[in-house]
Structure formats: C-alpha cells, structure tokens
PDB file of C-alpha atoms and ligand atoms in Angstrom:
ATOM      1  CA  UNK D   1     -16.612   7.451   3.831  1.00  0.00           C
ATOM      2  CA  UNK D   2     -14.993   5.360   0.836  1.00  0.00           C
ATOM      3  CA  UNK D   3     -15.693   1.668  -0.577  1.00  0.00           C
ATOM      4  CA  UNK D   4     -13.060   0.376   2.490  1.00  0.00           C
ATOM      5  CA  UNK D   5     -13.739   0.282   5.394  1.00  0.00           C
ATOM      6  CA  UNK D   6     -10.317  -1.975   7.820  1.00  0.00           C
ATOM      7  CA  UNK D   7     -11.915  -5.635   8.913  1.00  0.00           C
ATOM      8  CA  UNK D   8     -10.582  -7.803  11.781  1.00  0.00           C
ATOM      9  CA  UNK D   9     -10.493 -10.345   8.389  1.00  0.00           C
ATOM     10  CA  UNK D  10      -7.753  -8.514   7.386  1.00  0.00           C
ATOM     11  CA  UNK D  11      -4.929  -8.356   9.894  1.00  0.00           C
ATOM     12  CA  UNK D  12      -1.366 -10.140   9.570  1.00  0.00           C
ATOM     13  CA  UNK D  13      -1.366 -10.542  13.535  1.00  0.00           C
ATOM     14  CA  UNK D  14       1.298  -7.506  14.056  1.00  0.00           C
ATOM     15  CA  UNK D  15      -0.882  -4.617  15.357  1.00  0.00           C
ATOM     16  CA  UNK D  16       1.730  -2.429  13.337  1.00  0.00           C
ATOM     17  CA  UNK D  17       1.543  -3.730  10.402  1.00  0.00           C
ATOM     18  CA  UNK D  18      -2.213  -3.687  11.094  1.00  0.00           C
ATOM     19  CA  UNK D  19      -2.267   0.546  11.508  1.00  0.00           C
ATOM     20  CA  UNK D  20       0.000   0.998   8.671  1.00  0.00           C
ATOM     21  CA  UNK D  21      -2.285  -0.572   6.158  1.00  0.00           C
ATOM     22  CA  UNK D  22      -5.107   1.556   7.669  1.00  0.00           C
ATOM     23  CA  UNK D  23      -3.149   4.350   6.454  1.00  0.00           C
ATOM     24  CA  UNK D  24      -3.606   3.263   3.182  1.00  0.00           C
ATOM     25  CA  UNK D  25      -6.980   2.511   3.106  1.00  0.00           C
ATOM     26  CA  UNK D  26      -7.323   6.082   4.331  1.00  0.00           C
ATOM     27  CA  UNK D  27      -5.327   7.232   2.426  1.00  0.00           C
ATOM     28  CA  UNK D  28      -7.644   6.036  -0.039  1.00  0.00           C
ATOM     29  CA  UNK D  29     -10.755   7.511   0.979  1.00  0.00           C
ATOM     30  CA  UNK D  30      -8.184  10.811   0.962  1.00  0.00           C
ATOM     31  CA  UNK D  31      -8.969  10.952  -2.673  1.00  0.00           C
ATOM     32  CA  UNK D  32     -12.321  10.892  -2.748  1.00  0.00           C
ATOM     33  CA  UNK D  33     -11.095  14.884  -2.616  1.00  0.00           C
ATOM     34  CA  UNK D  34      -9.087  15.401  -6.044  1.00  0.00           C
ATOM     35  CA  UNK D  35      -7.689  18.274  -4.773  1.00  0.00           C
ATOM     36  CA  UNK D  36      -5.794  16.034  -2.143  1.00  0.00           C
ATOM     37  CA  UNK D  37      -3.862  13.784  -4.880  1.00  0.00           C
ATOM     38  CA  UNK D  38      -0.728  15.604  -4.595  1.00  0.00           C
ATOM     39  CA  UNK D  39      -0.921  14.910  -0.384  1.00  0.00           C
ATOM     40  CA  UNK D  40      -1.722  11.643  -0.896  1.00  0.00           C
ATOM     41  CA  UNK D  41       1.105  10.627  -4.073  1.00  0.00           C
ATOM     42  CA  UNK D  42       3.826  12.626  -1.555  1.00  0.00           C
ATOM     43  CA  UNK D  43       2.219  10.312   1.835  1.00  0.00           C
ATOM     44  CA  UNK D  44       1.896   6.910  -0.558  1.00  0.00           C
ATOM     45  CA  UNK D  45       6.043   8.403  -0.278  1.00  0.00           C
ATOM     46  CA  UNK D  46       6.542   7.859   3.309  1.00  0.00           C
ATOM     47  CA  UNK D  47       4.087   4.650   3.531  1.00  0.00           C
ATOM     48  CA  UNK D  48       6.720   2.496   0.823  1.00  0.00           C
ATOM     49  CA  UNK D  49       9.534   4.006   2.820  1.00  0.00           C
ATOM     50  CA  UNK D  50       7.587   2.931   5.934  1.00  0.00           C
ATOM     51  CA  UNK D  51       5.510   0.329   5.707  1.00  0.00           C
ATOM     52  CA  UNK D  52       7.567  -1.385   2.581  1.00  0.00           C
ATOM     53  CA  UNK D  53      10.402  -1.450   4.849  1.00  0.00           C
ATOM     54  CA  UNK D  54       9.458  -2.888   8.370  1.00  0.00           C
ATOM     55  CA  UNK D  55       7.186  -4.914   6.720  1.00  0.00           C
ATOM     56  CA  UNK D  56       9.981  -6.323   5.006  1.00  0.00           C
ATOM     57  CA  UNK D  57      12.137  -6.404   8.458  1.00  0.00           C
ATOM     58  CA  UNK D  58      10.035  -8.545   9.553  1.00  0.00           C
ATOM     59  CA  UNK D  59       9.397 -11.450   7.176  1.00  0.00           C
ATOM     60  CA  UNK D  60      12.949 -11.588   7.001  1.00  0.00           C
ATOM     61  CA  UNK D  61      13.336 -12.050  11.133  1.00  0.00           C
ATOM     62  CA  UNK D  62      10.605 -14.530  10.625  1.00  0.00           C
ATOM     63  CA  UNK D  63      11.796 -16.506   7.965  1.00  0.00           C
ATOM     64  CA  UNK D  64       9.210 -16.669   5.767  1.00  0.00           C
ATOM     65  CA  UNK D  65       9.891 -18.319   3.072  1.00  0.00           C
ATOM     66  CA  UNK D  66       8.795 -16.556   0.416  1.00  0.00           C
ATOM     67  CA  UNK D  67      10.366 -12.647   0.816  1.00  0.00           C
ATOM     68  CA  UNK D  68      11.753 -13.090  -2.464  1.00  0.00           C
ATOM     69  CA  UNK D  69       8.174 -12.982  -4.404  1.00  0.00           C
ATOM     70  CA  UNK D  70       6.852 -10.719  -1.731  1.00  0.00           C
ATOM     71  CA  UNK D  71       9.552  -8.121  -2.088  1.00  0.00           C
ATOM     72  CA  UNK D  72       9.362  -7.924  -6.250  1.00  0.00           C
ATOM     73  CA  UNK D  73       5.140  -7.037  -5.200  1.00  0.00           C
ATOM     74  CA  UNK D  74       6.300  -4.246  -3.028  1.00  0.00           C
ATOM     75  CA  UNK D  75       8.397  -2.937  -6.101  1.00  0.00           C
ATOM     76  CA  UNK D  76       6.111  -3.860  -8.509  1.00  0.00           C
ATOM     77  CA  UNK D  77       3.932  -0.772  -6.608  1.00  0.00           C
ATOM     78  CA  UNK D  78       6.958   1.242  -5.520  1.00  0.00           C
ATOM     79  CA  UNK D  79       7.400   1.344  -9.484  1.00  0.00           C
ATOM     80  CA  UNK D  80       3.797   2.225 -10.203  1.00  0.00           C
ATOM     81  CA  UNK D  81       4.762   4.115  -7.853  1.00  0.00           C
ATOM     82  CA  UNK D  82       7.443   6.369  -9.459  1.00  0.00           C
ATOM     83  CA  UNK D  83       4.723   6.444 -12.461  1.00  0.00           C
ATOM     84  CA  UNK D  84       1.536   8.114 -11.467  1.00  0.00           C
ATOM     85  CA  UNK D  85       4.471  10.524  -9.509  1.00  0.00           C
ATOM     86  CA  UNK D  86       5.834  12.105 -12.861  1.00  0.00           C
ATOM     87  CA  UNK D  87       2.669  11.766 -14.322  1.00  0.00           C
ATOM     88  CA  UNK D  88       1.344  13.974 -11.859  1.00  0.00           C
ATOM     89  CA  UNK D  89       3.635  16.892 -12.379  1.00  0.00           C
ATOM     90  CA  UNK D  90       1.982  16.759 -16.118  1.00  0.00           C
ATOM     91  CA  UNK D  91      -0.973  19.352 -15.846  1.00  0.00           C
ATOM     92  CA  UNK D  92      -2.566  17.837 -18.946  1.00  0.00           C
ATOM     93  CA  UNK D  93      -2.257  13.457 -17.972  1.00  0.00           C
ATOM     94  CA  UNK D  94      -2.592  15.104 -14.197  1.00  0.00           C
ATOM     95  CA  UNK D  95      -6.559  15.482 -14.253  1.00  0.00           C
ATOM     96  CA  UNK D  96      -6.674  11.930 -14.942  1.00  0.00           C
ATOM     97  CA  UNK D  97      -4.959   9.900 -12.885  1.00  0.00           C
ATOM     98  CA  UNK D  98      -7.251   9.622  -9.940  1.00  0.00           C
ATOM     99  CA  UNK D  99      -9.401   7.176 -11.474  1.00  0.00           C
ATOM    100  CA  UNK D 100      -7.054   4.909 -12.031  1.00  0.00           C
ATOM    101  CA  UNK D 101      -4.482   5.822  -8.068  1.00  0.00           C
ATOM    102  CA  UNK D 102      -7.296   4.650  -7.223  1.00  0.00           C
ATOM    103  CA  UNK D 103      -8.060   1.731  -8.943  1.00  0.00           C
ATOM    104  CA  UNK D 104      -4.542   0.681  -8.725  1.00  0.00           C
ATOM    105  CA  UNK D 105      -4.886   1.130  -4.819  1.00  0.00           C
ATOM    106  CA  UNK D 106      -7.929  -0.467  -4.476  1.00  0.00           C
ATOM    107  CA  UNK D 107      -6.545  -3.829  -6.711  1.00  0.00           C
ATOM    108  CA  UNK D 108      -3.978  -3.937  -4.375  1.00  0.00           C
ATOM    109  CA  UNK D 109      -5.550  -3.658  -1.304  1.00  0.00           C
ATOM    110  CA  UNK D 110      -7.437  -7.158  -2.078  1.00  0.00           C
ATOM    111  CA  UNK D 111      -4.381  -8.653  -4.463  1.00  0.00           C
ATOM    112  CA  UNK D 112      -1.654  -8.173  -2.761  1.00  0.00           C
ATOM    113  CA  UNK D 113      -3.259  -7.541   1.803  1.00  0.00           C
ATOM    114  CA  UNK D 114      -5.383  -9.146   1.726  1.00  0.00           C
ATOM    115  CA  UNK D 115      -3.754 -12.543  -0.562  1.00  0.00           C
ATOM    116  CA  UNK D 116      -0.211 -12.185   0.056  1.00  0.00           C
ATOM    117  CA  UNK D 117       0.311 -10.390   3.362  1.00  0.00           C
ATOM    118  CA  UNK D 118      -2.071 -12.635   5.389  1.00  0.00           C
ATOM    119  CA  UNK D 119      -0.184 -15.261   3.558  1.00  0.00           C
ATOM    120  CA  UNK D 120       2.501 -15.056   6.184  1.00  0.00           C
ATOM    121  CA  UNK D 121       0.576 -14.152   9.127  1.00  0.00           C
ATOM    122  CA  UNK D 122       0.953 -17.371  10.094  1.00  0.00           C
ATOM    123  CA  UNK D 123       4.307 -17.302  10.247  1.00  0.00           C
ATOM    124  CA  UNK D 124       4.360 -14.435  12.627  1.00  0.00           C
ATOM    125  CA  UNK D 125       4.590 -15.438  16.977  1.00  0.00           C
TER     126      UNK D 125
HETATM  127 FE1  FE2 P 201       3.401  -6.343   2.000  1.00  0.00          FE
END
C-alpha cells in the first residue's frame, strides 16, 4: 500500500468521478513496482481520455463557473503525460522517470483532486 489511501473527505459528490479518482490512487500504488511503469503510463492515457472528458461534461452540465481554468489544469496534465510517455521510450531516461512521475501524480492528488475538484463538488446535484 502506498502513501495515499482514499478517504471520504476526498469525495467530490459524484460516485462515478470518485471511482475514477480512486483509480488514479491505484495507479500511483502500481508505480511501487518499477516494471509496471509502462502499464501505468498506458492506463494514465485512458484515465485522461475517460475521466477528464467525463468530469468536464459534468461540470458543463452543472454550469460550473470556473470550468475554463479547470480545463486548463487538465490540459497541463495531458501535456505532462505526453512528455512523460516520450521520455519513457528513451532507455537512458526511463530509469530515472519513476520518482518524478510519482511526485507529479502525488502533487496532482493534493493540488488538483483535493482542491480544484473539491471546489466544484458544491455545484453538483
Ligand atoms: Fe479535475
């Protein structure tokens, strides 16, 4: 078990989005095993495609006022992921990647999910 365990206070008030956020914590745990880094990067790509689009659609439907800034944070994550996936294909860089990927994902949990995502929870039904 990694450093992060899901707690009820992280809930954004939508079971589907909460489940997707729990999935991200699982991916961080998977990084404890360095041999699974490629798999984690693949699954992050799926996470971005499914979760960010689901979340953005829900926020649009809820007329969330900070949607533009929120989408920009998602875009920054997508750009970081693209750079990380490219770096993973470079053998001399790949071995140094795991710690930085783990650090980025943990800061995303603390700064995005626990702050920016929590902020929209009061706008959802
Ligand atoms: Fe978000």
